[in-house]
Amino acid sequence: MLATDNRLAYVFTHPEARRVLQLLEGGAVGSYEQVRTSLKLHPQEFQRIVHRLEIFDLVWTRAPQGAKWEGRRIKIAFELSPKGKALLDTLRAFDPILLSKREVLGPRTVDPLVVS
Amino acid sequence: MPALFLLGPSKWAPGHAAPALPAWLQEHLAGKEPPSPLDIRRALAARLGEDGQRVEVMESFPDLAGQPKAEKFARIIEDQGVGRFVLYWPFGANRSGLDVEIGFVLERLRRSELQGEDVRVLIEDDGAKRRAGALEVRPDGAFGFVSLEEGERTTYYDDLVLYRALIPFWADYGELLELLENIAGD
């Protein structure tokens, strides 16, 4: 249950979610091209991860500043929430500890959890 | 932590009804069958209240004689310490009467008394039959939001989106509860 109920545990154990948060740390993302070039994720896979991160209040979805309606549609962008930023900072603080124990814990355990 | 104001419709549109609801929600419906969107909002508030989270539903407060709705709205915000607004947007609801409440929120956004992140429009999208709105990748590669209940009085919901309210989606009532817990409980 911890992996699904706890946002820190979820991102810690899902490196692709951490990569999405790191992408958004560089600024709001409003085009799939940014996702494709940065993460090489299929749009549906990206949206699936973003949806989960949104449920955890780590990512916010909203219209960019100055957006206008285009018929029934509006451009939106994904952005890192303050909680998302705090969580990333927390995970980064873990990295040196994990790396310092890599030899003992083993690379198969440590490497997937340290996302550069 | 400021209280959460859970706004939303009170009735289903003709031909629509609630989907099958989970047991944890039914426990709080006080035997209301079939439940209206208002019953569901009250049940969600009660469920969250069990965990000590303060979630207010406007209709649960009495109307004072001669008091305008705008006064009631403002009184609840002040008396209950409301700081965040959540608009429940289920598929197939009758939205007449809700425009006024959304207008109160829109006016506060327009005056910058609220920021977009203080308001969330929780949009039902199960990816199949219950789709109030959806996210899409447009042909030009941009991500877009599309309202899928055209002609169902969603204009003012859409205006909230334009004022940069957050628009999380939920596929079922388990996800909706999780969303509300993560908004109200932290």
XYZ file of C-alpha atoms in Angstrom:
302
model
C 0.000 0.000 0.000
C 2.857 2.366 0.794
C 3.954 2.550 -2.824
C 0.549 3.772 -3.948
C -0.540 5.937 -1.004
C 2.697 7.738 -0.273
C 3.949 10.214 -2.846
C 7.554 9.967 -1.753
C 7.535 6.180 -1.874
C 5.843 6.226 -5.276
C 8.374 8.505 -6.942
C 11.286 6.813 -5.192
C 10.277 3.486 -6.688
C 9.265 4.829 -10.110
C 12.324 6.414 -11.741
C 10.275 7.438 -14.790
C 8.102 9.575 -12.498
C 11.206 11.267 -11.122
C 12.387 11.946 -14.680
C 9.066 13.637 -15.437
C 9.398 15.814 -12.322
C 12.954 16.707 -13.308
C 11.796 17.710 -16.772
C 9.124 19.974 -15.277
C 11.680 21.482 -12.921
C 13.071 23.255 -15.985
C 9.733 24.983 -16.536
C 6.172 24.189 -17.558
C 5.820 21.724 -20.413
C 3.107 22.398 -22.964
C 4.139 20.378 -25.965
C 4.643 16.715 -26.587
C 7.805 17.522 -28.544
C 9.484 18.560 -25.279
C 8.492 15.240 -23.743
C 9.578 13.188 -26.734
C 13.022 14.746 -27.007
C 13.685 14.802 -23.271
C 12.170 11.573 -22.036
C 11.465 9.497 -25.145
C 8.084 8.597 -23.679
C 4.966 7.812 -25.694
C 2.360 10.553 -25.101
C -0.037 8.125 -23.436
C 2.691 6.854 -21.128
C 3.613 10.441 -20.263
C -0.018 11.287 -19.536
C -0.381 8.151 -17.403
C 2.598 9.157 -15.266
C 1.488 12.785 -15.091
C -1.992 11.679 -14.025
C -0.568 9.721 -11.096
C 1.705 12.634 -10.141
C -1.274 14.962 -10.355
C -3.270 12.782 -7.966
C -0.336 13.123 -5.558
C -0.399 16.930 -6.066
C 3.165 16.869 -7.346
C 2.259 18.135 -10.807
C -0.269 20.807 -11.717
C -2.176 20.970 -14.983
C -3.518 24.331 -16.059
C -3.740 26.855 -18.858
C -0.620 28.891 -19.510
C -0.695 32.595 -18.688
C -2.645 34.495 -21.330
C -4.211 31.382 -22.854
C -7.381 31.817 -24.912
C -10.127 29.473 -25.954
C -9.811 28.054 -29.451
C -13.323 26.789 -30.048
C -13.951 24.305 -27.229
C -10.255 23.744 -26.680
C -7.555 25.479 -24.708
C -3.824 24.885 -24.526
C -2.639 23.562 -21.215
C 0.739 22.919 -19.661
C 2.074 20.692 -16.908
C 4.102 22.281 -14.140
C 5.939 21.186 -11.039
C 4.013 21.982 -7.850
C 5.780 23.201 -4.694
C 5.308 19.698 -3.254
C 6.877 18.236 -6.393
C 9.901 20.496 -5.979
C 10.236 19.593 -2.305
C 10.014 15.911 -3.148
C 12.712 16.188 -5.825
C 14.987 17.985 -3.382
C 14.382 15.245 -0.839
C 15.226 12.477 -3.310
C 18.403 14.295 -4.367
C 19.456 14.397 -0.740
C 19.152 10.585 -0.690
C 21.367 10.110 -3.735
C 24.790 10.577 -2.098
C 23.829 8.179 0.691
C 22.635 5.566 -1.779
C 25.764 5.933 -3.899
C 27.988 5.647 -0.863
C 26.402 2.253 -0.126
C 26.368 1.058 -3.737
C 29.070 -1.519 -3.272
C 27.358 -3.080 -0.283
C 23.768 -2.839 -1.494
C 24.644 -3.692 -5.079
C 24.184 -1.738 -8.304
C 20.924 -3.505 -9.172
C 19.421 -2.059 -6.005
C 20.952 1.388 -6.083
C 21.305 2.394 -9.731
C 17.599 2.487 -10.675
C 16.889 4.772 -7.716
C 19.512 7.383 -8.517
C 18.215 9.386 -11.459
C 20.664 11.831 -12.965
C -4.568 24.289 7.218
C -7.435 26.255 5.631
C -10.721 24.472 5.044
C -11.705 23.254 1.614
C -14.919 24.469 -0.014
C -16.404 21.603 -2.030
C -18.649 23.169 -4.651
C -20.527 21.408 -7.393
C -23.867 20.462 -8.893
C -26.810 19.214 -6.853
C -28.717 17.137 -9.384
C -28.141 14.886 -12.343
C -29.228 15.973 -15.797
C -32.221 14.081 -17.244
C -31.179 10.599 -18.304
C -28.074 10.597 -16.114
C -27.344 9.044 -12.734
C -24.500 8.246 -10.410
C -22.279 5.337 -11.379
C -21.839 2.392 -9.040
C -20.279 3.886 -5.925
C -17.719 2.256 -3.637
C -18.758 0.981 -0.225
C -16.778 3.632 1.680
C -18.826 6.318 -0.052
C -22.138 4.499 0.327
C -21.529 4.338 4.075
C -21.841 8.114 4.189
C -24.839 8.471 1.915
C -27.338 8.007 4.739
C -29.451 5.665 2.647
C -29.906 8.151 -0.200
C -30.720 6.030 -3.225
C -30.129 6.990 -5.914
C -27.648 9.563 -4.667
C -27.576 13.034 -6.185
C -24.332 14.938 -6.811
C -25.124 16.907 -3.638
C -25.467 13.670 -1.655
C -22.113 12.567 -3.029
C -20.443 15.868 -2.118
C -21.801 15.616 1.415
C -20.628 12.005 1.658
C -17.149 12.954 0.452
C -16.990 15.757 3.033
C -18.094 13.344 5.762
C -15.528 10.746 4.697
C -12.724 13.314 4.719
C -13.980 14.650 8.036
C -13.310 11.241 9.582
C -9.620 11.936 9.025
C -9.885 15.383 10.566
C -9.916 17.208 7.250
C -12.203 20.222 7.067
C -14.315 20.162 3.939
C -17.357 22.430 3.705
C -20.424 22.023 1.495
C -22.423 25.226 0.989
C -25.819 23.522 1.081
C -25.080 22.157 4.552
C -25.279 25.648 6.001
C -28.679 27.189 6.639
C -29.968 30.073 4.570
C -30.532 33.057 6.818
C -33.763 34.908 6.217
C -33.336 37.673 3.697
C -29.648 36.990 3.188
C -28.361 37.044 -0.408
C -26.435 34.004 -1.645
C -23.301 36.117 -2.055
C -23.449 36.934 1.665
C -23.903 33.298 2.594
C -20.947 32.351 0.411
C -18.732 35.033 2.000
C -19.917 34.151 5.513
C -18.953 30.497 5.108
C -15.526 31.485 3.779
C -14.898 33.771 6.740
C -16.485 31.702 9.496
C -15.018 28.370 8.402
C -11.607 29.666 7.344
C -11.966 28.509 3.763
C -8.785 29.019 1.761
C -9.156 26.594 -1.114
C -11.964 25.878 -3.532
C -12.711 22.614 -5.240
C -15.303 22.207 -7.925
C -16.603 18.667 -8.374
C -17.312 18.157 -12.084
C -18.901 14.751 -12.608
C -20.151 13.676 -16.001
C -23.862 14.190 -16.618
C -24.788 16.660 -13.893
C -27.412 19.377 -14.093
C -25.543 22.604 -13.572
C -28.327 25.126 -13.414
C -27.977 27.107 -10.201
C -24.272 26.496 -9.935
C -23.348 29.385 -12.208
C -23.788 31.853 -9.356
C -21.394 30.030 -7.032
C -18.805 29.704 -9.784
C -19.305 33.399 -10.443
C -18.356 34.174 -6.839
C -15.104 32.271 -7.307
C -14.458 33.814 -10.728
C -14.868 37.301 -9.330
C -12.310 36.566 -6.600
C -9.916 35.245 -9.234
C -10.494 38.301 -11.406
C -9.666 40.570 -8.485
C -6.590 38.439 -7.675
C -8.010 37.724 -4.218
C -7.528 34.099 -5.209
C -4.782 32.593 -7.355
C -5.387 29.861 -9.899
C -3.762 27.285 -7.645
C -6.320 28.031 -4.918
C -9.048 26.625 -7.156
C -9.286 23.142 -8.611
C -11.791 21.829 -11.079
C -11.948 18.077 -10.540
C -12.991 16.642 -13.881
C -14.396 13.156 -14.323
C -12.867 11.231 -17.205
C -12.939 7.463 -17.086
C -11.649 7.265 -20.650
C -14.845 5.523 -21.751
C -18.428 6.609 -21.061
C -18.115 9.124 -18.261
C -16.096 11.941 -19.762
C -16.787 15.513 -18.668
C -13.549 16.728 -20.215
C -10.290 15.359 -21.488
C -6.662 16.079 -22.142
C -5.374 15.579 -25.656
C -2.271 15.952 -27.744
C -3.301 18.285 -30.539
C -2.088 17.886 -34.126
C 0.420 20.703 -33.559
C 1.926 18.749 -30.648
C 0.559 21.044 -27.941
C -1.263 19.573 -24.976
C -4.859 20.733 -24.815
C -7.957 20.556 -22.654
C -11.318 19.961 -24.245
C -14.668 20.247 -22.525
C -16.819 17.308 -23.603
C -20.236 18.395 -22.323
C -20.981 21.159 -24.783
C -24.443 22.651 -24.303
C -24.573 21.491 -20.670
C -23.959 24.877 -19.050
C -20.250 24.389 -18.590
C -19.278 27.891 -19.755
C -18.347 29.073 -16.297
C -16.407 25.918 -15.510
C -14.443 26.691 -18.653
C -13.830 30.242 -17.457
C -12.235 28.841 -14.314
C -9.815 26.973 -16.570
C -9.012 30.231 -18.353
C -8.282 31.881 -14.993
C -5.669 29.163 -14.518
C -7.510 27.015 -12.008
C -5.845 23.620 -11.725
C -7.618 20.853 -13.626
C -6.861 17.426 -12.206
C -8.792 14.506 -13.679
C -10.240 11.512 -11.883
C -11.345 8.222 -13.357
C -13.318 6.825 -10.411
C -14.374 7.744 -6.895
C -11.298 6.117 -5.378
C -9.120 8.519 -7.338
C -11.397 11.412 -6.463
C -11.033 10.664 -2.754
C -7.281 10.338 -3.113
C -7.149 13.695 -4.879
C -9.223 15.370 -2.187
C -7.127 13.797 0.567
C -3.968 15.092 -1.048
C -5.442 18.587 -1.382
C -7.199 18.798 1.981
C -4.895 16.769 4.137
C -1.481 18.288 3.564
